[in-house]
Short mmCIF file of C-alpha atoms in Angstrom, two decimals:
data_model
loop_
_atom_site.label_atom_id
_atom_site.label_comp_id
_atom_site.label_asym_id
_atom_site.label_seq_id
_atom_site.Cartn_x
_atom_site.Cartn_y
_atom_site.Cartn_z
CA MET A 1 36.63 29.44 -19.20
CA GLU A 2 39.32 26.84 -19.99
CA TYR A 3 37.44 24.25 -21.16
CA ASP A 4 40.45 22.14 -23.04
CA GLY A 5 40.31 18.76 -21.34
CA ILE A 6 36.93 19.40 -19.03
CA LEU A 7 34.33 16.33 -19.48
CA LEU A 8 36.35 12.59 -19.06
CA GLY A 9 34.56 9.80 -20.16
CA MET A 10 35.98 6.36 -19.11
CA GLY A 11 34.22 3.18 -20.78
CA ASN A 12 33.32 0.48 -22.79
CA PRO A 13 34.61 1.10 -26.85
CA LEU A 14 33.17 -0.40 -29.55
CA LEU A 15 33.45 0.02 -32.92
CA ASP A 16 30.19 0.34 -34.43
CA ILE A 17 30.18 -1.65 -38.28
CA SER A 18 26.70 -0.59 -40.19
CA ALA A 19 26.64 -2.25 -43.41
CA VAL A 20 23.59 -2.60 -46.37
CA VAL A 21 23.79 -6.57 -46.84
CA ASP A 22 21.28 -9.00 -48.48
CA GLN A 23 19.09 -12.03 -47.75
CA ASP A 24 21.73 -14.58 -47.82
CA PHE A 25 23.86 -12.83 -45.38
CA TRP A 26 20.25 -13.10 -42.65
CA ASN A 27 20.42 -16.87 -43.73
CA LYS A 28 23.97 -17.10 -43.11
CA TYR A 29 24.14 -15.52 -39.62
CA GLU A 30 20.71 -16.18 -37.92
CA ILE A 31 20.12 -13.24 -38.04
CA GLU A 32 16.66 -11.95 -36.50
CA PRO A 33 14.88 -8.12 -37.70
CA ASN A 34 14.92 -5.60 -35.19
CA ASN A 35 16.92 -7.65 -32.98
CA ALA A 36 19.81 -6.40 -30.17
CA ILE A 37 21.79 -9.62 -29.06
CA LEU A 38 25.37 -10.95 -28.29
CA ALA A 39 27.73 -12.39 -30.87
CA GLU A 40 28.40 -16.63 -30.56
CA ASP A 41 30.90 -18.21 -32.70
CA LYS A 42 28.75 -18.72 -35.12
CA HIS A 43 28.85 -14.87 -35.43
CA LEU A 44 32.68 -13.90 -35.07
CA PRO A 45 33.12 -13.70 -39.21
CA MET A 46 31.05 -12.04 -40.16
CA TYR A 47 32.97 -8.60 -39.03
CA ASP A 48 35.28 -9.02 -40.88
CA GLU A 49 33.05 -9.65 -43.87
CA MET A 50 30.58 -6.94 -42.69
CA ALA A 51 34.01 -4.30 -43.26
CA ALA A 52 34.78 -6.16 -46.46
CA LYS A 53 32.42 -4.17 -48.00
CA PRO A 54 31.82 -1.26 -49.81
CA THR A 55 28.39 0.01 -47.66
CA VAL A 56 30.57 -0.62 -44.42
CA GLU A 57 30.70 2.71 -42.00
CA TYR A 58 32.25 2.80 -39.50
CA ILE A 59 31.33 4.78 -36.17
CA ALA A 60 32.80 5.02 -32.87
CA GLY A 61 30.47 3.68 -30.54
CA GLY A 62 30.36 2.11 -26.60
CA ALA A 63 26.71 4.57 -24.30
CA THR A 64 29.54 6.51 -23.27
CA GLN A 65 31.97 6.82 -25.56
CA ASN A 66 28.72 8.16 -28.04
CA SER A 67 27.46 11.12 -25.32
CA ILE A 68 31.06 12.30 -25.33
CA ARG A 69 30.73 12.62 -29.04
CA VAL A 70 27.69 14.10 -28.62
CA ALA A 71 28.79 16.82 -26.34
CA GLN A 72 31.94 17.52 -27.68
CA TRP A 73 30.09 18.21 -31.24
CA ILE A 74 27.63 20.49 -29.36
CA LEU A 75 30.50 22.59 -27.32
CA GLN A 76 32.56 22.96 -30.46
CA PHE A 77 35.54 24.03 -28.78
CA PRO A 78 38.66 21.49 -29.77
CA GLY A 79 39.76 18.84 -26.92
CA ALA A 80 36.68 19.99 -24.27
CA THR A 81 36.12 16.55 -23.98
CA SER A 82 38.72 13.51 -23.13
CA TYR A 83 37.84 9.81 -23.40
CA MET A 84 39.40 6.53 -21.89
CA GLY A 85 38.37 3.01 -22.16
CA SER A 86 39.99 -0.40 -23.80
CA VAL A 87 40.82 -1.50 -27.00
CA GLY A 88 42.82 -4.43 -29.03
CA LYS A 89 45.87 -3.42 -31.21
CA ASP A 90 43.80 -4.47 -34.75
CA LYS A 91 42.56 -2.41 -37.81
CA PHE A 92 39.33 -1.59 -35.50
CA GLY A 93 41.09 0.11 -32.90
CA GLU A 94 42.34 2.24 -35.08
CA GLU A 95 39.68 2.95 -37.53
CA MET A 96 37.64 3.85 -33.89
CA LYS A 97 40.50 5.74 -32.72
CA LYS A 98 40.22 8.39 -36.11
CA ASN A 99 36.89 8.09 -36.31
CA ALA A 100 37.23 8.96 -31.89
CA GLN A 101 39.91 11.65 -33.02
CA ASP A 102 38.67 13.57 -35.99
CA ALA A 103 34.89 14.13 -34.11
CA GLY A 104 36.95 16.11 -31.73
CA VAL A 105 37.29 13.23 -28.73
CA ASN A 106 40.86 12.99 -26.99
CA VAL A 107 40.54 9.68 -26.47
CA HIS A 108 43.42 7.70 -25.03
CA TYR A 109 43.09 3.78 -25.15
CA TYR A 110 44.35 0.67 -23.63
CA GLU A 111 45.29 -0.95 -26.20
CA ASP A 112 44.55 -5.06 -25.64
CA GLU A 113 47.04 -7.56 -27.20
CA THR A 114 45.25 -10.69 -26.20
CA ALA A 115 41.87 -9.82 -27.74
CA PRO A 116 40.16 -7.74 -30.54
CA THR A 117 38.29 -4.51 -29.98
CA GLY A 118 34.21 -4.66 -29.15
CA THR A 119 32.45 -4.07 -31.99
CA CYS A 120 28.55 -4.10 -32.25
CA ALA A 121 27.90 -5.43 -36.17
CA VAL A 122 24.79 -2.48 -37.83
CA CYS A 123 23.64 -5.45 -39.97
CA VAL A 124 21.14 -3.45 -42.37
CA LEU A 125 17.95 -5.31 -44.97
CA ASP A 126 14.47 -3.58 -46.41
CA GLY A 127 15.72 -0.19 -43.59
CA GLU A 128 15.35 -3.03 -40.50
CA ARG A 129 18.24 -3.24 -38.54
CA SER A 130 19.59 -5.85 -36.13
CA LEU A 131 22.59 -5.35 -34.20
CA ILE A 132 24.52 -8.00 -33.20
CA ALA A 133 27.63 -6.95 -29.68
CA ASN A 134 30.55 -8.40 -29.29
CA LEU A 135 32.55 -7.08 -26.81
CA SER A 136 36.14 -8.43 -27.17
CA ALA A 137 38.82 -5.80 -25.89
CA ALA A 138 36.10 -3.47 -23.95
CA SER A 139 36.08 -5.51 -20.96
CA CYS A 140 40.29 -6.01 -20.67
CA TYR A 141 39.80 -2.14 -18.18
CA LYS A 142 41.85 -2.40 -15.58
CA VAL A 143 42.73 0.06 -13.05
CA ASP A 144 46.64 -0.23 -13.20
CA GLN A 145 45.92 1.55 -16.66
CA LEU A 146 44.09 4.55 -15.30
CA LYS A 147 47.26 5.12 -12.67
CA ARG A 148 49.01 5.37 -16.13
CA PRO A 149 50.85 9.49 -15.60
CA GLU A 150 49.33 10.12 -19.09
CA ASN A 151 45.89 8.69 -18.14
CA TRP A 152 45.69 10.17 -14.66
CA THR A 153 46.44 13.69 -16.10
CA LEU A 154 43.56 13.51 -18.16
CA VAL A 155 41.14 12.78 -14.33
CA GLU A 156 42.86 15.56 -12.57
CA LYS A 157 42.74 17.90 -15.17
CA ALA A 158 38.55 17.36 -16.06
CA LYS A 159 36.61 19.31 -13.52
CA PHE A 160 33.39 16.95 -14.87
CA TYR A 161 33.24 13.66 -14.95
CA TYR A 162 30.49 10.66 -16.31
CA ILE A 163 30.31 6.98 -17.08
CA ALA A 164 27.70 4.47 -17.86
CA GLY A 165 26.69 2.20 -15.30
CA PHE A 166 28.02 -0.51 -18.12
CA PHE A 167 31.68 -0.76 -17.37
CA LEU A 168 30.87 -1.73 -13.55
CA THR A 169 31.32 -4.78 -14.62
CA VAL A 170 34.30 -4.12 -16.60
CA SER A 171 36.12 -1.85 -13.98
CA PRO A 172 34.89 -1.38 -10.32
CA GLU A 173 37.92 -0.02 -9.15
CA SER A 174 38.65 2.56 -11.72
CA ILE A 175 35.29 4.35 -11.42
CA GLN A 176 35.25 4.44 -7.83
CA LEU A 177 39.36 5.80 -8.08
CA VAL A 178 38.47 8.74 -10.15
CA ALA A 179 34.91 9.26 -7.68
CA GLU A 180 37.05 10.03 -4.66
CA HIS A 181 39.43 12.06 -7.06
CA ALA A 182 35.47 14.25 -7.86
CA ALA A 183 34.17 14.31 -4.07
CA ALA A 184 37.71 14.82 -2.67
CA ASN A 185 38.65 17.91 -4.99
CA ASN A 186 34.91 19.44 -5.43
CA LYS A 187 34.12 18.14 -9.09
CA ILE A 188 31.26 17.03 -10.76
CA PHE A 189 31.32 13.12 -10.79
CA SER A 190 28.16 11.67 -12.68
CA MET A 191 26.43 8.70 -13.86
CA ASN A 192 23.74 6.31 -15.12
CA LEU A 193 21.87 3.47 -14.62
CA SER A 194 22.38 2.56 -18.49
CA ALA A 195 20.32 -1.00 -18.54
CA PRO A 196 18.08 -3.28 -15.65
CA PHE A 197 20.61 -6.50 -14.89
CA ILE A 198 22.86 -3.15 -14.53
CA CYS A 199 20.72 -2.40 -11.17
CA GLU A 200 19.77 -6.34 -10.60
CA PHE A 201 23.55 -7.98 -10.95
CA PHE A 202 25.94 -5.48 -10.16
CA ARG A 203 23.78 -3.94 -7.29
CA ASP A 204 26.92 -3.59 -4.86
CA PRO A 205 28.89 -2.07 -6.89
CA GLN A 206 26.50 0.22 -8.18
CA GLU A 207 25.74 1.02 -4.02
CA LYS A 208 29.45 1.65 -3.97
CA ALA A 209 29.93 4.48 -6.05
CA LEU A 210 26.61 6.05 -5.70
CA PRO A 211 26.87 8.67 -2.75
CA TYR A 212 30.22 10.23 -5.08
CA MET A 213 27.14 10.63 -7.87
CA ASP A 214 26.31 14.38 -8.00
CA PHE A 215 24.32 13.74 -11.11
CA VAL A 216 22.40 10.20 -12.03
CA PHE A 217 20.81 9.61 -15.51
CA GLY A 218 18.58 7.46 -16.46
CA TYR A 219 15.72 5.60 -18.28
CA GLU A 220 12.53 4.47 -16.66
CA THR A 221 12.58 0.87 -17.09
CA GLU A 222 16.10 0.97 -15.38
CA ALA A 223 15.58 3.80 -12.80
CA ARG A 224 11.74 1.23 -11.89
CA THR A 225 14.36 -2.05 -11.71
CA PHE A 226 16.23 -0.15 -9.25
CA SER A 227 13.08 0.46 -7.38
CA LYS A 228 12.53 -2.73 -7.41
CA VAL A 229 15.91 -4.37 -6.32
CA HIS A 230 15.77 -1.57 -3.30
CA GLY A 231 12.57 -2.82 -2.11
CA TRP A 232 11.36 0.74 -2.31
CA GLU A 233 7.99 -1.22 -3.81
CA THR A 234 6.73 2.01 -6.65
CA ASP A 235 6.26 2.36 -10.04
CA ASN A 236 6.25 6.10 -9.66
CA VAL A 237 9.57 7.41 -11.89
CA GLU A 238 8.54 10.97 -10.02
CA GLU A 239 8.77 9.41 -7.05
CA ILE A 240 12.05 6.87 -7.90
CA ALA A 241 13.83 9.81 -9.04
CA LEU A 242 13.01 11.64 -5.74
CA LYS A 243 14.84 8.35 -3.49
CA ILE A 244 17.93 8.20 -5.73
CA SER A 245 18.49 12.52 -5.97
CA GLN A 246 18.14 11.29 -1.95
CA TRP A 247 20.43 8.91 -1.27
CA PRO A 248 23.35 9.59 1.34
CA LYS A 249 26.29 11.61 -0.48
CA ALA A 250 29.85 11.16 -0.03
CA SER A 251 30.00 14.33 -0.01
CA GLY A 252 28.19 17.80 1.04
CA THR A 253 29.88 20.17 -1.59
CA HIS A 254 27.39 19.02 -4.24
CA LYS A 255 23.80 18.16 -4.06
CA ARG A 256 22.73 14.80 -6.12
CA ILE A 257 19.98 15.53 -9.07
CA THR A 258 18.64 12.92 -11.11
CA VAL A 259 17.63 12.86 -14.18
CA ILE A 260 15.32 10.07 -15.35
CA THR A 261 14.11 10.31 -19.08
CA GLN A 262 10.89 8.64 -20.80
CA GLY A 263 10.63 8.21 -24.19
CA ALA A 264 8.28 10.35 -25.64
CA GLY A 265 6.74 11.50 -21.34
CA PRO A 266 8.52 14.33 -19.90
CA VAL A 267 12.46 14.25 -18.92
CA VAL A 268 11.77 13.91 -14.37
CA VAL A 269 14.34 15.74 -12.74
CA ALA A 270 15.00 15.48 -9.06
CA GLU A 271 16.88 18.16 -6.56
CA ASP A 272 15.94 19.55 -4.00
CA GLY A 273 13.18 17.26 -2.57
CA LYS A 274 11.02 18.50 -5.25
CA VAL A 275 10.48 16.98 -8.94
CA LYS A 276 10.83 19.31 -12.25
CA LEU A 277 8.95 17.57 -15.65
CA PHE A 278 10.29 19.34 -19.00
CA PRO A 279 8.43 17.81 -22.18
CA VAL A 280 10.62 16.85 -24.97
CA ILE A 281 10.86 17.87 -29.06
CA PRO A 282 7.26 15.92 -30.59
CA LEU A 283 8.79 13.92 -32.96
CA PRO A 284 6.09 12.86 -36.34
CA LYS A 285 6.85 8.56 -36.51
CA GLU A 286 8.21 9.47 -39.93
CA LYS A 287 10.95 11.66 -39.47
CA LEU A 288 11.62 8.68 -36.89
CA VAL A 289 14.58 6.86 -38.09
CA ASP A 290 16.24 4.58 -35.56
CA ALA A 291 15.95 5.04 -31.37
CA ASN A 292 19.77 3.04 -31.08
CA GLY A 293 22.22 5.96 -28.68
CA THR A 294 19.68 8.00 -28.88
CA GLY A 295 19.80 7.78 -24.53
CA ASP A 296 22.89 8.62 -24.91
CA ALA A 297 22.53 11.41 -27.20
CA PHE A 298 20.76 12.52 -24.15
CA VAL A 299 22.86 12.48 -21.74
CA GLY A 300 25.62 14.32 -23.81
CA GLY A 301 23.26 16.86 -24.62
CA PHE A 302 22.95 18.10 -21.15
CA LEU A 303 26.31 17.77 -20.46
CA SER A 304 27.67 19.73 -22.98
CA GLN A 305 25.87 22.46 -21.20
CA LEU A 306 26.49 21.47 -17.65
CA VAL A 307 30.10 22.23 -18.01
CA GLN A 308 29.10 25.07 -19.45
CA GLU A 309 27.54 25.89 -15.53
CA LYS A 310 23.90 26.86 -17.83
CA PRO A 311 21.14 26.11 -15.58
CA ILE A 312 19.62 22.83 -15.54
CA ALA A 313 16.59 23.58 -17.51
CA GLU A 314 18.99 24.42 -20.28
CA CYS A 315 21.02 21.40 -19.11
CA VAL A 316 17.73 19.37 -20.61
CA ARG A 317 16.65 21.45 -23.17
CA ALA A 318 20.10 20.73 -25.05
CA GLY A 319 19.89 16.66 -23.92
CA CYS A 320 16.42 17.32 -25.67
CA TYR A 321 18.13 19.11 -28.88
CA ALA A 322 20.49 15.98 -29.51
CA SER A 323 18.53 13.18 -29.58
CA ASN A 324 16.26 14.68 -31.14
CA ILE A 325 18.65 14.81 -34.07
CA ILE A 326 19.73 11.12 -33.93
CA PHE A 327 16.84 9.72 -33.77
CA GLN A 328 16.31 11.12 -36.98
CA ARG A 329 19.34 9.34 -38.23
CA SER A 330 21.53 5.82 -38.02
CA GLY A 331 23.30 5.60 -35.36
CA CYS A 332 24.76 7.80 -32.72
CA THR A 333 26.06 10.73 -36.15
CA TYR A 334 25.36 14.36 -36.22
CA PRO A 335 25.41 16.21 -38.68
CA GLU A 336 29.19 18.43 -39.37
CA LYS A 337 28.18 21.50 -37.07
CA PRO A 338 25.29 21.37 -34.39
CA ASP A 339 22.23 24.11 -34.41
CA PHE A 340 21.52 24.35 -30.93
CA ALA A 341 20.83 27.74 -29.77
#
């Protein structure tokens, strides 16, 4: 099977800037432990300050990019995955491009000259983390960039697509274009519910894309929000997954499969009017390092087997393997080689 460019992701690229800082730094920027917020003006100088620290680490982040990197890591076929999104024309954009390319992903960033690369500061003090995200250039992607020949070639080459719901806040037109291409060419299109606020406040573009989705991923929290928004009057994740799988489709070529994770609870998979539960790999509390990126990693693991046309059970097993690995590390990072058999 030809794997070159088989999987394409599109989303909001953020460069995670992780560094150990001191209490004075936390006080200066009014940082709270184990928190995650969007940056305010007072936080903006912190990114350059962290970049100057000797302990700084750069990790290509953003939900879709995390999933694509993990899929590439497990696949181990150079250039099997591609990714598109918007960055600034700056050192952080260059750093992220290098990071993603080193991971084997074929990145096609649009370089916006008006805004800096989106970043997420990961501030570490005494083992505790606090996240401050500045979306910036990530929100500048437009459908015109997607239509450029060098980018549309990646769309035509791919057979599988994955886009996190967060991209609905940036370019629903781009999502729709890829979704319609996938349906017209019997390819596999997948998205993620991503967050409760996406289901609540971006309901219209989400509903417009949903008929094209062959796979819908999500976490139990946003699945319940989706149910509430649509007046289904159920909090039962299995019922919700089933209802999502039965939502009308734009193309009858592929059935829709819904995959909902529940943390330490079993993975819920709904297809063909039935629900299956798959247990996750148990992990002792002392091995839990960082939950950040574990949901993204699950999707990446799942997709790594899906593009190889493996059974759904095997896709779930790879997803659980990937999230288990990322749980035990700082950020969405992984060892040099996977040991997934």
